[in-house]
PDB file of C-alpha atoms in Angstrom:
ATOM      1  CA  MET A  23     -34.247   0.365 -43.513  1.00  0.00           C
ATOM      2  CA  SER A  24     -31.854  -2.463 -43.992  1.00  0.00           C
ATOM      3  CA  GLU A  25     -29.077  -3.214 -41.504  1.00  0.00           C
ATOM      4  CA  GLU A  26     -26.364  -2.363 -44.151  1.00  0.00           C
ATOM      5  CA  THR A  27     -28.000   1.022 -44.730  1.00  0.00           C
ATOM      6  CA  LYS A  28     -28.024   1.715 -41.027  1.00  0.00           C
ATOM      7  CA  VAL A  29     -24.453   0.796 -40.393  1.00  0.00           C
ATOM      8  CA  THR A  30     -23.148   3.136 -43.247  1.00  0.00           C
ATOM      9  CA  LYS A  31     -25.001   6.020 -41.621  1.00  0.00           C
ATOM     10  CA  GLN A  32     -23.431   5.366 -38.202  1.00  0.00           C
ATOM     11  CA  VAL A  33     -20.921   7.986 -36.870  1.00  0.00           C
ATOM     12  CA  ALA A  34     -17.638   6.087 -36.166  1.00  0.00           C
ATOM     13  CA  TYR A  35     -15.789   6.874 -32.918  1.00  0.00           C
ATOM     14  CA  GLY A  36     -12.573   5.514 -31.671  1.00  0.00           C
ATOM     15  CA  TYR A  37     -11.165   5.015 -28.228  1.00  0.00           C
ATOM     16  CA  ALA A  38      -7.536   4.400 -27.425  1.00  0.00           C
ATOM     17  CA  ARG A  39      -5.731   3.901 -24.077  1.00  0.00           C
ATOM     18  CA  VAL A  40      -2.205   3.400 -22.709  1.00  0.00           C
ATOM     19  CA  SER A  41      -1.327   2.977 -19.210  1.00  0.00           C
ATOM     20  CA  SER A  42       1.248   5.838 -18.828  1.00  0.00           C
ATOM     21  CA  THR A  43       2.481   8.905 -20.667  1.00  0.00           C
ATOM     22  CA  THR A  44       5.659   7.008 -21.562  1.00  0.00           C
ATOM     23  CA  GLN A  45       3.663   4.280 -23.662  1.00  0.00           C
ATOM     24  CA  ASN A  46       2.911   4.924 -27.319  1.00  0.00           C
ATOM     25  CA  GLU A  47      -0.697   4.681 -28.586  1.00  0.00           C
ATOM     26  CA  ASP A  48       0.339   4.761 -32.391  1.00  0.00           C
ATOM     27  CA  ARG A  49      -0.471   1.109 -32.994  1.00  0.00           C
ATOM     28  CA  GLN A  50      -4.105   1.736 -31.707  1.00  0.00           C
ATOM     29  CA  ILE A  51      -4.428   4.844 -33.645  1.00  0.00           C
ATOM     30  CA  ILE A  52      -3.266   3.159 -36.859  1.00  0.00           C
ATOM     31  CA  ALA A  53      -5.892   0.397 -36.395  1.00  0.00           C
ATOM     32  CA  LEU A  54      -8.718   2.885 -35.739  1.00  0.00           C
ATOM     33  CA  LYS A  55      -7.875   4.971 -38.858  1.00  0.00           C
ATOM     34  CA  GLU A  56      -7.504   1.960 -41.002  1.00  0.00           C
ATOM     35  CA  ILE A  57     -11.149   0.840 -40.163  1.00  0.00           C
ATOM     36  CA  GLY A  58     -12.459   4.276 -41.050  1.00  0.00           C
ATOM     37  CA  VAL A  59     -12.490   6.403 -37.838  1.00  0.00           C
ATOM     38  CA  ALA A  60     -11.669  10.154 -38.554  1.00  0.00           C
ATOM     39  CA  GLU A  61      -8.834  11.498 -36.296  1.00  0.00           C
ATOM     40  CA  LYS A  62     -11.153  14.161 -34.790  1.00  0.00           C
ATOM     41  CA  ASN A  63     -13.273  11.246 -33.419  1.00  0.00           C
ATOM     42  CA  ILE A  64     -10.512   9.353 -31.689  1.00  0.00           C
ATOM     43  CA  TYR A  65     -10.402   9.912 -28.077  1.00  0.00           C
ATOM     44  CA  ILE A  66      -7.101   8.974 -26.116  1.00  0.00           C
ATOM     45  CA  ASP A  67      -6.345   8.578 -22.419  1.00  0.00           C
ATOM     46  CA  LYS A  68      -2.945   7.971 -20.939  1.00  0.00           C
ATOM     47  CA  MET A  69      -3.758   6.398 -17.714  1.00  0.00           C
ATOM     48  CA  SER A  70      -4.334   3.098 -15.894  1.00  0.00           C
ATOM     49  CA  GLY A  71      -7.552   0.932 -16.982  1.00  0.00           C
ATOM     50  CA  LYS A  72      -8.413   0.013 -13.469  1.00  0.00           C
ATOM     51  CA  ASN A  73     -11.379   2.326 -13.374  1.00  0.00           C
ATOM     52  CA  PHE A  74     -13.348   4.565 -15.824  1.00  0.00           C
ATOM     53  CA  ASP A  75     -12.525   7.964 -14.188  1.00  0.00           C
ATOM     54  CA  ARG A  76     -10.824   9.266 -17.329  1.00  0.00           C
ATOM     55  CA  PRO A  77     -11.444  12.586 -18.921  1.00  0.00           C
ATOM     56  CA  GLN A  78     -11.301  11.617 -22.584  1.00  0.00           C
ATOM     57  CA  TYR A  79     -13.495   8.644 -22.128  1.00  0.00           C
ATOM     58  CA  LYS A  80     -16.035  10.716 -20.350  1.00  0.00           C
ATOM     59  CA  LYS A  81     -16.067  13.200 -23.302  1.00  0.00           C
ATOM     60  CA  LEU A  82     -16.419  10.305 -25.683  1.00  0.00           C
ATOM     61  CA  LEU A  83     -19.313   8.741 -23.717  1.00  0.00           C
ATOM     62  CA  ARG A  84     -21.353  11.998 -24.206  1.00  0.00           C
ATOM     63  CA  LYS A  85     -21.010  11.695 -27.926  1.00  0.00           C
ATOM     64  CA  LEU A  86     -22.440   8.139 -28.218  1.00  0.00           C
ATOM     65  CA  ASN A  87     -26.070   7.560 -29.208  1.00  0.00           C
ATOM     66  CA  SER A  88     -28.093   5.292 -31.329  1.00  0.00           C
ATOM     67  CA  ASN A  89     -26.442   6.416 -34.548  1.00  0.00           C
ATOM     68  CA  THR A  90     -22.793   5.750 -33.425  1.00  0.00           C
ATOM     69  CA  VAL A  91     -20.506   2.929 -33.331  1.00  0.00           C
ATOM     70  CA  LEU A  92     -17.461   2.941 -30.901  1.00  0.00           C
ATOM     71  CA  TYR A  93     -14.251   1.081 -32.014  1.00  0.00           C
ATOM     72  CA  ILE A  94     -11.498  -0.149 -29.677  1.00  0.00           C
ATOM     73  CA  LYS A  95      -8.523  -2.193 -30.890  1.00  0.00           C
ATOM     74  CA  SER A  96      -8.815  -4.685 -27.950  1.00  0.00           C
ATOM     75  CA  ILE A  97     -11.055  -5.167 -25.090  1.00  0.00           C
ATOM     76  CA  ASP A  98      -8.452  -4.467 -22.397  1.00  0.00           C
ATOM     77  CA  ARG A  99      -8.054  -0.958 -23.954  1.00  0.00           C
ATOM     78  CA  LEU A 100     -11.503  -0.229 -22.707  1.00  0.00           C
ATOM     79  CA  GLY A 101     -10.947  -1.500 -19.242  1.00  0.00           C
ATOM     80  CA  ARG A 102      -9.550  -4.428 -17.068  1.00  0.00           C
ATOM     81  CA  SER A 103     -12.017  -4.719 -14.136  1.00  0.00           C
ATOM     82  CA  TYR A 104     -14.813  -7.086 -15.054  1.00  0.00           C
ATOM     83  CA  SER A 105     -17.259  -5.566 -12.964  1.00  0.00           C
ATOM     84  CA  ASP A 106     -16.578  -2.067 -14.337  1.00  0.00           C
ATOM     85  CA  LEU A 107     -16.213  -3.140 -17.935  1.00  0.00           C
ATOM     86  CA  SER A 108     -19.477  -5.006 -17.840  1.00  0.00           C
ATOM     87  CA  GLU A 109     -21.168  -2.039 -16.443  1.00  0.00           C
ATOM     88  CA  GLN A 110     -19.816   0.383 -19.060  1.00  0.00           C
ATOM     89  CA  TRP A 111     -20.720  -2.083 -21.848  1.00  0.00           C
ATOM     90  CA  GLN A 112     -24.223  -2.022 -20.628  1.00  0.00           C
ATOM     91  CA  ILE A 113     -24.226   1.690 -20.447  1.00  0.00           C
ATOM     92  CA  ILE A 114     -22.860   1.982 -23.981  1.00  0.00           C
ATOM     93  CA  THR A 115     -25.145  -0.590 -25.705  1.00  0.00           C
ATOM     94  CA  LYS A 116     -28.291  -0.311 -23.434  1.00  0.00           C
ATOM     95  CA  GLU A 117     -28.460   3.321 -22.305  1.00  0.00           C
ATOM     96  CA  LYS A 118     -26.700   5.070 -25.094  1.00  0.00           C
ATOM     97  CA  LYS A 119     -27.840   2.528 -27.599  1.00  0.00           C
ATOM     98  CA  SER A 120     -24.574   2.726 -29.432  1.00  0.00           C
ATOM     99  CA  ASP A 121     -22.858  -0.149 -31.192  1.00  0.00           C
ATOM    100  CA  ILE A 122     -19.420  -1.294 -30.072  1.00  0.00           C
ATOM    101  CA  CYS A 123     -16.757  -3.162 -32.316  1.00  0.00           C
ATOM    102  CA  VAL A 124     -13.608  -4.768 -30.872  1.00  0.00           C
ATOM    103  CA  ILE A 125     -11.203  -4.751 -33.862  1.00  0.00           C
ATOM    104  CA  ASP A 126      -9.008  -7.636 -32.659  1.00  0.00           C
ATOM    105  CA  MET A 127     -11.978  -9.751 -31.841  1.00  0.00           C
ATOM    106  CA  PRO A 128     -14.764  -9.519 -34.486  1.00  0.00           C
ATOM    107  CA  ILE A 129     -17.100 -11.539 -32.682  1.00  0.00           C
ATOM    108  CA  LEU A 130     -17.491  -8.696 -30.186  1.00  0.00           C
ATOM    109  CA  ASP A 131     -19.240  -6.681 -32.614  1.00  0.00           C
ATOM    110  CA  THR A 132     -22.812  -5.596 -31.691  1.00  0.00           C
ATOM    111  CA  ARG A 133     -23.816  -4.837 -35.112  1.00  0.00           C
ATOM    112  CA  ARG A 134     -23.668  -8.569 -36.200  1.00  0.00           C
ATOM    113  CA  GLU A 135     -26.835  -9.736 -34.682  1.00  0.00           C
ATOM    114  CA  LYS A 136     -29.537  -7.242 -33.676  1.00  0.00           C
ATOM    115  CA  ASN A 137     -31.447  -9.780 -31.665  1.00  0.00           C
ATOM    116  CA  LEU A 138     -31.549 -11.469 -28.377  1.00  0.00           C
ATOM    117  CA  LEU A 139     -28.978 -14.192 -29.421  1.00  0.00           C
ATOM    118  CA  GLY A 140     -26.435 -11.680 -30.695  1.00  0.00           C
ATOM    119  CA  THR A 141     -26.675  -9.799 -27.395  1.00  0.00           C
ATOM    120  CA  PHE A 142     -26.295 -13.003 -25.367  1.00  0.00           C
ATOM    121  CA  ILE A 143     -23.326 -14.077 -27.473  1.00  0.00           C
ATOM    122  CA  SER A 144     -21.542 -10.676 -27.043  1.00  0.00           C
ATOM    123  CA  ASP A 145     -22.191 -10.656 -23.307  1.00  0.00           C
ATOM    124  CA  LEU A 146     -21.076 -14.321 -22.869  1.00  0.00           C
ATOM    125  CA  ILE A 147     -17.910 -13.653 -24.837  1.00  0.00           C
ATOM    126  CA  LEU A 148     -17.212 -10.621 -22.886  1.00  0.00           C
ATOM    127  CA  THR A 149     -17.680 -12.511 -19.502  1.00  0.00           C
ATOM    128  CA  LEU A 150     -15.508 -15.248 -20.641  1.00  0.00           C
ATOM    129  CA  LEU A 151     -12.670 -12.858 -21.628  1.00  0.00           C
ATOM    130  CA  ASN A 152     -12.768 -10.977 -18.386  1.00  0.00           C
ATOM    131  CA  TYR A 153     -12.839 -14.272 -16.407  1.00  0.00           C
ATOM    132  CA  CYS A 154      -9.683 -15.362 -18.283  1.00  0.00           C
ATOM    133  CA  SER A 155      -7.984 -12.062 -17.638  1.00  0.00           C
ATOM    134  CA  ALA A 156      -8.876 -12.101 -13.907  1.00  0.00           C
ATOM    135  CA  SER A 157      -7.620 -15.699 -13.687  1.00  0.00           C
ATOM    136  CA  GLU A 158      -4.404 -14.838 -15.308  1.00  0.00           C
ATOM    137  CA  LEU A 159      -3.742 -12.093 -13.036  1.00  0.00           C
ATOM    138  CA  ASN A 160      -4.573 -14.271  -9.960  1.00  0.00           C
ATOM    139  CA  LEU A 161      -2.166 -16.841 -11.396  1.00  0.00           C
ATOM    140  CA  ILE A 162       0.650 -14.299 -11.895  1.00  0.00           C
ATOM    141  CA  HIS A 163       0.104 -13.068  -8.233  1.00  0.00           C
ATOM    142  CA  GLN A 164       0.003 -16.486  -6.984  1.00  0.00           C
ATOM    143  CA  ARG A 165       3.445 -17.328  -8.808  1.00  0.00           C
ATOM    144  CA  GLN A 166       5.009 -14.081  -7.578  1.00  0.00           C
ATOM    145  CA  GLN A 167       4.025 -15.068  -3.947  1.00  0.00           C
ATOM    146  CA  GLU A 168       5.334 -18.653  -4.341  1.00  0.00           C
ATOM    147  CA  GLY A 169       8.632 -17.185  -5.821  1.00  0.00           C
ATOM    148  CA  ILE A 170       9.060 -14.910  -2.866  1.00  0.00           C
ATOM    149  CA  ALA A 171       8.224 -17.712  -0.380  1.00  0.00           C
ATOM    150  CA  ALA A 172      10.785 -20.059  -2.157  1.00  0.00           C
ATOM    151  CA  ALA A 173      13.440 -17.331  -2.161  1.00  0.00           C
ATOM    152  CA  LYS A 174      12.983 -16.672   1.645  1.00  0.00           C
ATOM    153  CA  ALA A 175      13.295 -20.349   2.281  1.00  0.00           C
ATOM    154  CA  ARG A 176      16.649 -20.239   0.556  1.00  0.00           C
ATOM    155  CA  GLY A 177      17.707 -17.407   2.707  1.00  0.00           C
ATOM    156  CA  VAL A 178      17.442 -14.611   0.055  1.00  0.00           C
ATOM    157  CA  LYS A 179      16.681 -11.322   1.746  1.00  0.00           C
ATOM    158  CA  MET A 180      13.841  -9.470   0.000  1.00  0.00           C
ATOM    159  CA  GLY A 181      13.369  -5.748  -0.545  1.00  0.00           C
ATOM    160  CA  ARG A 182      16.074  -3.058  -0.576  1.00  0.00           C
ATOM    161  CA  PRO A 183      19.434  -3.896   1.112  1.00  0.00           C
ATOM    162  CA  THR A 184      20.082  -2.278   4.419  1.00  0.00           C
ATOM    163  CA  LYS A 185      22.197   0.853   4.100  1.00  0.00           C
ATOM    164  CA  PRO A 186      25.141   0.613   6.478  1.00  0.00           C
ATOM    165  CA  LEU A 187      25.255   3.114   9.359  1.00  0.00           C
ATOM    166  CA  PRO A 188      27.880   5.864   9.095  1.00  0.00           C
ATOM    167  CA  ASN A 189      31.254   5.193  10.823  1.00  0.00           C
ATOM    168  CA  ASN A 190      30.471   7.797  13.418  1.00  0.00           C
ATOM    169  CA  PHE A 191      26.913   6.797  14.176  1.00  0.00           C
ATOM    170  CA  TYR A 192      27.764   5.044  17.488  1.00  0.00           C
ATOM    171  CA  GLU A 193      29.866   7.948  18.797  1.00  0.00           C
ATOM    172  CA  VAL A 194      27.126  10.439  17.958  1.00  0.00           C
ATOM    173  CA  TYR A 195      24.597   8.136  19.377  1.00  0.00           C
ATOM    174  CA  GLN A 196      26.383   8.329  22.693  1.00  0.00           C
ATOM    175  CA  GLU A 197      26.421  12.085  22.773  1.00  0.00           C
ATOM    176  CA  TRP A 198      22.720  12.138  21.841  1.00  0.00           C
ATOM    177  CA  GLU A 199      21.792   9.612  24.485  1.00  0.00           C
ATOM    178  CA  LYS A 200      23.604  11.610  27.054  1.00  0.00           C
ATOM    179  CA  GLY A 201      21.716  14.748  25.949  1.00  0.00           C
ATOM    180  CA  ASN A 202      24.916  16.711  24.863  1.00  0.00           C
ATOM    181  CA  ILE A 203      23.421  17.234  21.419  1.00  0.00           C
ATOM    182  CA  CYS A 204      19.892  17.289  19.880  1.00  0.00           C
ATOM    183  CA  CYS A 205      18.448  14.867  17.496  1.00  0.00           C
ATOM    184  CA  ILE A 206      18.777  17.491  14.586  1.00  0.00           C
ATOM    185  CA  ALA A 207      22.343  17.955  15.391  1.00  0.00           C
ATOM    186  CA  ALA A 208      23.019  14.384  15.765  1.00  0.00           C
ATOM    187  CA  ALA A 209      21.393  13.580  12.323  1.00  0.00           C
ATOM    188  CA  LYS A 210      23.429  16.288  10.704  1.00  0.00           C
ATOM    189  CA  LYS A 211      26.684  14.910  12.070  1.00  0.00           C
ATOM    190  CA  CYS A 212      25.779  11.530  10.672  1.00  0.00           C
ATOM    191  CA  GLY A 213      24.652  12.955   7.435  1.00  0.00           C
ATOM    192  CA  MET A 214      21.245  11.354   7.857  1.00  0.00           C
ATOM    193  CA  PRO A 215      17.662  12.623   7.934  1.00  0.00           C
ATOM    194  CA  GLU A 216      16.458  13.294  11.339  1.00  0.00           C
ATOM    195  CA  SER A 217      13.693  10.708  11.113  1.00  0.00           C
ATOM    196  CA  THR A 218      16.224   8.071  10.044  1.00  0.00           C
ATOM    197  CA  PHE A 219      18.747   8.978  12.817  1.00  0.00           C
ATOM    198  CA  ARG A 220      15.904   8.719  15.428  1.00  0.00           C
ATOM    199  CA  TYR A 221      14.679   5.493  14.081  1.00  0.00           C
ATOM    200  CA  LYS A 222      18.132   3.908  14.103  1.00  0.00           C
ATOM    201  CA  ALA A 223      18.971   5.445  17.506  1.00  0.00           C
ATOM    202  CA  MET A 224      15.702   3.896  19.062  1.00  0.00           C
ATOM    203  CA  ALA A 225      16.484   0.524  17.436  1.00  0.00           C
ATOM    204  CA  HIS A 226      19.982   0.582  18.886  1.00  0.00           C
ATOM    205  CA  ARG A 227      18.593   1.560  22.314  1.00  0.00           C
ATOM    206  CA  ARG A 228      16.206  -1.259  22.208  1.00  0.00           C
ATOM    207  CA  SER A 229      18.969  -3.815  21.092  1.00  0.00           C
ATOM    208  CA  ILE A 230      21.042  -2.560  24.153  1.00  0.00           C
ATOM    209  CA  HIS A 231      18.144  -3.007  26.468  1.00  0.00           C
ATOM    210  CA  LEU A 232      17.596  -6.578  25.244  1.00  0.00           C
ATOM    211  CA  GLU A 233      21.284  -7.500  25.714  1.00  0.00           C
ATOM    212  CA  THR A 234      21.026  -6.352  29.385  1.00  0.00           C
ATOM    213  CA  MET A 235      17.974  -8.341  30.318  1.00  0.00           C
TER     214      MET A 235
END
């Protein structure tokens, strides 16, 4: 049987993923349909790509075998972690014996070369792509940290601005400190959650103690 005959008999499946329910997967679906994947064979997850604990992906995996080909629009739609992605690539191609085709990167098509060289090229490209992806994420993180450090050096305060205390806080604090009212009542008078009042009161008490030392 020729390679071309085998490919035409393969059942095509598609996988699409977006990171949240607010994102739109239409672009991926259009690409999958254009390449010939039937709508009923397209599986969609709306969740992060940090791992493969995804319900639709798990259902899809059970469908794959030596007579199937899995299409994805881009490699990051399958996953982002190199170790996890590499493991799933091996499961799909070695255990399930299914083919994979990455639409945006035709070189990642396991149907191209059914020999050791073809497998080596696919695995090498996959490794390189994930290395670049990880390096990019590390670079972004490094720049963020450098930006934060530079901002702090300029005196920029990071995080949420501190909410000012209510005007009656110190008056209520004195009542609470003397034991005239409980913490719940004091917090209510200040219009604050009990935990917030307690935290602010204890901080104020420590500051008074330091001043008297």
